[in-house]
Amino acid sequence: MTIEALLPLLLLLPLGGFLVTAFIGRRFGKSAHWIPVLAILVVWIIAMVAVANVLTGAAPLLPGSEDTHGYVAGPWAWIPAGDLHIDFGLVVDPLTACLLIVVTTIGLLVHVYSIGYMSHDPGYWRFFAYLNLFMFSMLLLVLADNWLVVFVAWELVGLSSYLLIGFWYRKRSAQLAAKKAFIVNRVGDLGFVLGIAAIVVNTAAAGHPTLNVRESIELLLAQGEANPIPLVVVALLVFAGAMGKSAQFPLHVWLPDAMEGPTPVSALIHAATMVNAGVYLIARANPLFASTPSAMVVVAAIGIFTAILAASIAMTQTDIKRVLAYSTLSQLGYMFAALGVGAFTAAIFHLMTHGFFKGLLFLGSGSVIHAVHEEQDMRRMGGLSRKIPITYATMFVGSIAIAGIPPFAGFFSKDEILGEAFKASFYWVWGVGLFVALLTAFYMFRLMGLTFWGSFRGPAAIWDKIHESPRVMTVPLILLAIPSALLGLAIGLPLGSSVLHGWLEPVFHHATELLALPHESYELFGVDGALILASVTVAVAGLVAAWRLFGVDLGRFRAPARPEDVRELSARPGLSFLYRASLNKWWFDDLNHLLFIVIGGRIAAAMWWFDREVVDGTVNAIGRQTVVAGRGLGRVQTGHVQNYALGIALGLIVIAGSYLILTGGPR
Amino acid sequence: MLARLVPILLGLIVMGAVLGIAALMLLALGQDWEDALLWILAAVMLGSGLLVVTMRDIIRCGLAMIVCFLALAGIYTLMGVPLLGAAQVIVYIGAISVLILFAIMLTQTKDAPSRLVFQTQAGVAAIAAVVFAVLIALAVTATDWGAAAKRVGISTNAMSKVLFRDFVFPFEIVSVLLLAAVIGGVFLAKREPGGPS
Amino acid sequence: MSDSLDTYLILSGILFAIGSFGFLARRNAISMLMSIELMLNAVNLAIVAFGVFGAGPDASAQGAVFALMVMAVAAAEATVGLAIVIAIYRNKKTPLVDEYDAMRQ
């Protein structure tokens, strides 16, 4: 039983789980989770074996490459249609392996968590069916070696996201959020499809049209300037797709609304897996981007702008899940900024660590919401640390990780991003990123302060009923807290040329060559050390500011919350505008509403008027004319014979007369 | 009063003009008497024809028609086909006109003369008729018939030979046709048993 | 004048025109039938004229015989036509054709 033969199982098991649960899951009732969870468990085992082999070099070399180890399955003929022949196969190279770690582990833990979280929901079986569908789509996305299959998986992932966001479909806000997510994704997908088309055009110009990812990128780079569609355009189109899926500005508006879905969905899709698809896409196409520095700058700019935009909004949100959603946006911005400055490994590193600690934070928030009986507003929480200790402890670990405090995972990945940005001379990215790190620490510990410390501000009846979540929910939390704490130490060391760097080097070396980045050795007591000091200082500063304003309670070290200071700060003249802007999400939703709903609605109404009055009017008028003409002509039929006879006589005169005139009379 | 006089006036004017020309031709210009006779007969025919189509009283129309047929018989005789002239008198005046007068009497309504004589399309019809006549006149005069001068005439002998030798089949068929017409006429005009009187 | 074919043909044409005017313009059905008789007579005159002035030994006789046939047919037609008018009169109580509108939609 070779690993290659087991690779298709990675796709078939979740698909099978989805189909079985979708069709007969309702009958299982409370046991509907067994098949999906077992399917994902087997997937996790196979994936971990494959990943281990690939990353340690035990796997065979990939065809067409001298240094990359991996597994290949297929190719299978997909569309054999005459001249158009599309094959696809599955590839597990080190990049896919890193993604697989995140996707399968967090997927499995979310499945287990959902057993507890969704236990009271009547749509229990539906939830697991959709989760399996999502796992199938995501795995297809990272395993595929063909652009078109990636696109199909892209769309499937979007579909699963729609189904899961709108899981409680009777709630109007959930319906709207699901539609919003799908539609905004679609805008990005348009760019992606155009990008794929551009790739086909370019490869066809080279004489060998292909949709295989590796081959097409090689061809595009080989052609260089001779590409009919410039590589910058192709890169930006592909980035447009990534923007939609990974919620970068201006397509970021769907992610906060997507919190309407159940919390496991937010954890899985909107923190750990789907939103990483955009990052994966750009990492996969890294040679293409590396050969177009202008596109890279765009990527970096949009990424870091999203980071600071989202972080600024997260500072004032009152819904616990919204804070985490904006935090996700911000961290995704970091990842794109990393990609944009050429730090591909750093971006993937942050993707992995972020997946774990954001997944942890979301699941933890789910546990909190469950504990306070479906209350999501942080203003009505507080003092929960005593009541739900396991949740509190794991979320504390997650917060420290995301704040970037060593030695937890977030510090390593975030610092690597900022360091690479600085050393690649993208000082503005470094500066903004540093500020965002400060904001990140601030809003995360604001969340902790409002939720877990201080005194409870909700209804007293709830306080007595608060209890810790069942083990099926807390065990995944603990299991996620471990990598949040230790992943950095595991693969981020030694600093400067980490283990992860070694794994991913074969995938990114072409890009690094193209970018001609300076290869200086790591100076812990030089530039790099100074950078580390800067980011740690900034993180601690944010943390301290949050503790000052929102309180802290760590056993002997405690300080009270100061809501009056918060109010006074937010009312100060310069800051009050920022406060209001942040609270209103910088009015982007209102802008979109104005542009598309109001103005678009007017244009649509005008079009409808045009269609109704002009187009239909013309058609109807022609019909009416026919009827009127018929009626008019019908008046010839008087029923009187003499009228008809007169007609005959006149006709005869006309014929005879014209004959006489035309032939000039008989002769 | 005036409306009743108009058609009679029309007919009289036509006849008077033609008669005048005939008299002129005969007496003053010393033309052939055949031509003058033809003028007179033509005048009578056309004049009474006009009266037929324009007079208000339908019985008077029938009588004018009889006069027209008579004039036409005269023209036939003048052309040298006396048998046909005789046939014209016997058939048209003796049979058809009488039939028409009978039909008029059977279908007369009590308040006949006080209503419209003409349809609304009478004006157009008049113009059409005039144009028609002009067209025929133009066509006829423009054609070179290449005809010989008039023959003296046809003897009854010659005609009967042609009729009973060359045209015997159509002759028999016509008699069948007449039989059919008689039967058809009787059947169509028959009163329904127990129907309206 | 009486030696030329044109005269008789023009005469026939004018009589035909008069007959057609009567047919198109009169309201009474019997008047229409009388106009038809006039038209038939006009045609008869034309046929005889062609016969008399035609070339060939039997031409004139043939023309006259044809005219005789026309006369017989005209008689038959007048019979049937008047019978129809009488029958319609019995139903509609009026001899005026513009009140016969059963063919109208």
mmCIF file of N, CA, C and O in Angstrom, chain A residues 642-643 646 649-650 652-653 656-657 660 665-667, chain B residues 119 121 124-125 128 131-132 135 138-139 142-144:
data_model
loop_
_atom_site.group_PDB
_atom_site.id
_atom_site.type_symbol
_atom_site.label_atom_id
_atom_site.label_comp_id
_atom_site.label_asym_id
_atom_site.label_seq_id
_atom_site.Cartn_x
_atom_site.Cartn_y
_atom_site.Cartn_z
ATOM 1 N N GLN A 642 -72.005 45.018 -53.823
ATOM 2 C CA GLN A 642 -71.717 46.122 -54.740
ATOM 3 C C GLN A 642 -70.362 46.748 -54.442
ATOM 4 O O GLN A 642 -69.651 47.183 -55.354
ATOM 5 N N ASN A 643 -70.001 46.769 -53.149
ATOM 6 C CA ASN A 643 -68.687 47.304 -52.805
ATOM 7 C C ASN A 643 -67.589 46.448 -53.394
ATOM 8 O O ASN A 643 -66.592 46.936 -53.913
ATOM 9 N N LEU A 646 -67.413 47.112 -57.029
ATOM 10 C CA LEU A 646 -66.709 48.355 -57.324
ATOM 11 C C LEU A 646 -65.206 48.138 -57.270
ATOM 12 O O LEU A 646 -64.453 48.651 -58.111
ATOM 13 N N ALA A 649 -64.205 46.533 -60.422
ATOM 14 C CA ALA A 649 -64.202 47.482 -61.544
ATOM 15 C C ALA A 649 -62.989 48.394 -61.493
ATOM 16 O O ALA A 649 -62.304 48.620 -62.506
ATOM 17 N N LEU A 650 -62.690 48.905 -60.283
ATOM 18 C CA LEU A 650 -61.536 49.798 -60.153
ATOM 19 C C LEU A 650 -60.247 49.065 -60.492
ATOM 20 O O LEU A 650 -59.371 49.595 -61.181
ATOM 21 N N LEU A 652 -59.924 46.558 -62.452
ATOM 22 C CA LEU A 652 -59.871 46.348 -63.897
ATOM 23 C C LEU A 652 -59.410 47.613 -64.615
ATOM 24 O O LEU A 652 -58.579 47.566 -65.531
ATOM 25 N N ILE A 653 -59.931 48.731 -64.168
ATOM 26 C CA ILE A 653 -59.548 50.003 -64.799
ATOM 27 C C ILE A 653 -58.054 50.236 -64.617
ATOM 28 O O ILE A 653 -57.342 50.627 -65.563
ATOM 29 N N ALA A 656 -56.070 47.731 -66.867
ATOM 30 C CA ALA A 656 -56.165 48.062 -68.294
ATOM 31 C C ALA A 656 -55.461 49.377 -68.595
ATOM 32 O O ALA A 656 -54.717 49.509 -69.572
ATOM 33 N N GLY A 657 -55.709 50.357 -67.694
ATOM 34 C CA GLY A 657 -55.100 51.661 -67.916
ATOM 35 C C GLY A 657 -53.590 51.588 -67.907
ATOM 36 O O GLY A 657 -52.899 52.125 -68.777
ATOM 37 N N LEU A 660 -52.300 49.979 -70.979
ATOM 38 C CA LEU A 660 -52.329 50.892 -72.124
ATOM 39 C C LEU A 660 -51.196 51.908 -72.050
ATOM 40 O O LEU A 660 -50.546 52.222 -73.037
ATOM 41 N N GLY A 665 -50.333 51.429 -75.968
ATOM 42 C CA GLY A 665 -51.463 51.058 -76.822
ATOM 43 C C GLY A 665 -51.075 49.967 -77.808
ATOM 44 O O GLY A 665 -49.907 49.828 -78.189
ATOM 45 N N PRO A 666 -52.022 49.216 -78.218
ATOM 46 C CA PRO A 666 -51.736 48.126 -79.172
ATOM 47 C C PRO A 666 -51.457 48.686 -80.571
ATOM 48 O O PRO A 666 -52.045 49.680 -80.974
ATOM 49 N N ARG A 667 -50.578 48.058 -81.231
ATOM 50 C CA ARG A 667 -50.257 48.540 -82.577
ATOM 51 C C ARG A 667 -49.990 47.371 -83.496
ATOM 52 O O ARG A 667 -49.225 46.493 -83.119
ATOM 53 N N GLN B 119 -76.544 54.419 -54.110
ATOM 54 C CA GLN B 119 -75.647 54.073 -52.998
ATOM 55 C C GLN B 119 -74.711 55.232 -52.688
ATOM 56 O O GLN B 119 -74.604 56.163 -53.464
ATOM 57 N N GLN B 121 -71.582 54.940 -52.873
ATOM 58 C CA GLN B 121 -70.432 54.847 -53.769
ATOM 59 C C GLN B 121 -70.773 55.254 -55.189
ATOM 60 O O GLN B 121 -70.008 55.003 -56.106
ATOM 61 N N VAL B 124 -68.167 57.529 -57.010
ATOM 62 C CA VAL B 124 -66.987 56.791 -57.460
ATOM 63 C C VAL B 124 -67.333 55.930 -58.652
ATOM 64 O O VAL B 124 -66.594 55.836 -59.637
ATOM 65 N N ALA B 125 -68.516 55.291 -58.587
ATOM 66 C CA ALA B 125 -68.922 54.421 -59.683
ATOM 67 C C ALA B 125 -69.073 55.206 -60.973
ATOM 68 O O ALA B 125 -68.705 54.730 -62.062
ATOM 69 N N ALA B 128 -65.715 55.955 -62.282
ATOM 70 C CA ALA B 128 -65.136 54.725 -62.816
ATOM 71 C C ALA B 128 -65.736 54.392 -64.168
ATOM 72 O O ALA B 128 -65.030 54.001 -65.104
ATOM 73 N N VAL B 131 -64.323 56.712 -66.830
ATOM 74 C CA VAL B 131 -62.933 56.325 -67.147
ATOM 75 C C VAL B 131 -62.921 55.054 -67.974
ATOM 76 O O VAL B 131 -62.168 54.909 -68.946
ATOM 77 N N PHE B 132 -63.779 54.146 -67.606
ATOM 78 C CA PHE B 132 -63.851 52.883 -68.321
ATOM 79 C C PHE B 132 -64.193 53.095 -69.780
ATOM 80 O O PHE B 132 -63.550 52.551 -70.685
ATOM 81 N N LEU B 135 -61.334 54.578 -71.607
ATOM 82 C CA LEU B 135 -60.284 53.593 -71.876
ATOM 83 C C LEU B 135 -60.625 52.730 -73.072
ATOM 84 O O LEU B 135 -59.807 52.483 -73.962
ATOM 85 N N LEU B 138 -60.311 54.670 -76.242
ATOM 86 C CA LEU B 138 -58.910 54.853 -76.626
ATOM 87 C C LEU B 138 -58.331 53.576 -77.204
ATOM 88 O O LEU B 138 -57.666 53.580 -78.243
ATOM 89 N N ALA B 139 -58.614 52.457 -76.484
ATOM 90 C CA ALA B 139 -58.046 51.197 -76.958
ATOM 91 C C ALA B 139 -58.567 50.845 -78.338
ATOM 92 O O ALA B 139 -57.820 50.386 -79.214
ATOM 93 N N ALA B 142 -57.157 53.068 -81.042
ATOM 94 C CA ALA B 142 -55.723 52.899 -81.260
ATOM 95 C C ALA B 142 -55.395 51.616 -81.983
ATOM 96 O O ALA B 142 -54.270 51.438 -82.442
ATOM 97 N N THR B 143 -56.342 50.710 -82.057
ATOM 98 C CA THR B 143 -56.036 49.425 -82.681
ATOM 99 C C THR B 143 -56.295 49.456 -84.174
ATOM 100 O O THR B 143 -57.283 50.022 -84.638
ATOM 101 N N ASP B 144 -55.404 48.831 -84.878
ATOM 102 C CA ASP B 144 -55.595 48.707 -86.335
ATOM 103 C C ASP B 144 -56.268 47.375 -86.574
ATOM 104 O O ASP B 144 -55.646 46.318 -86.486
#
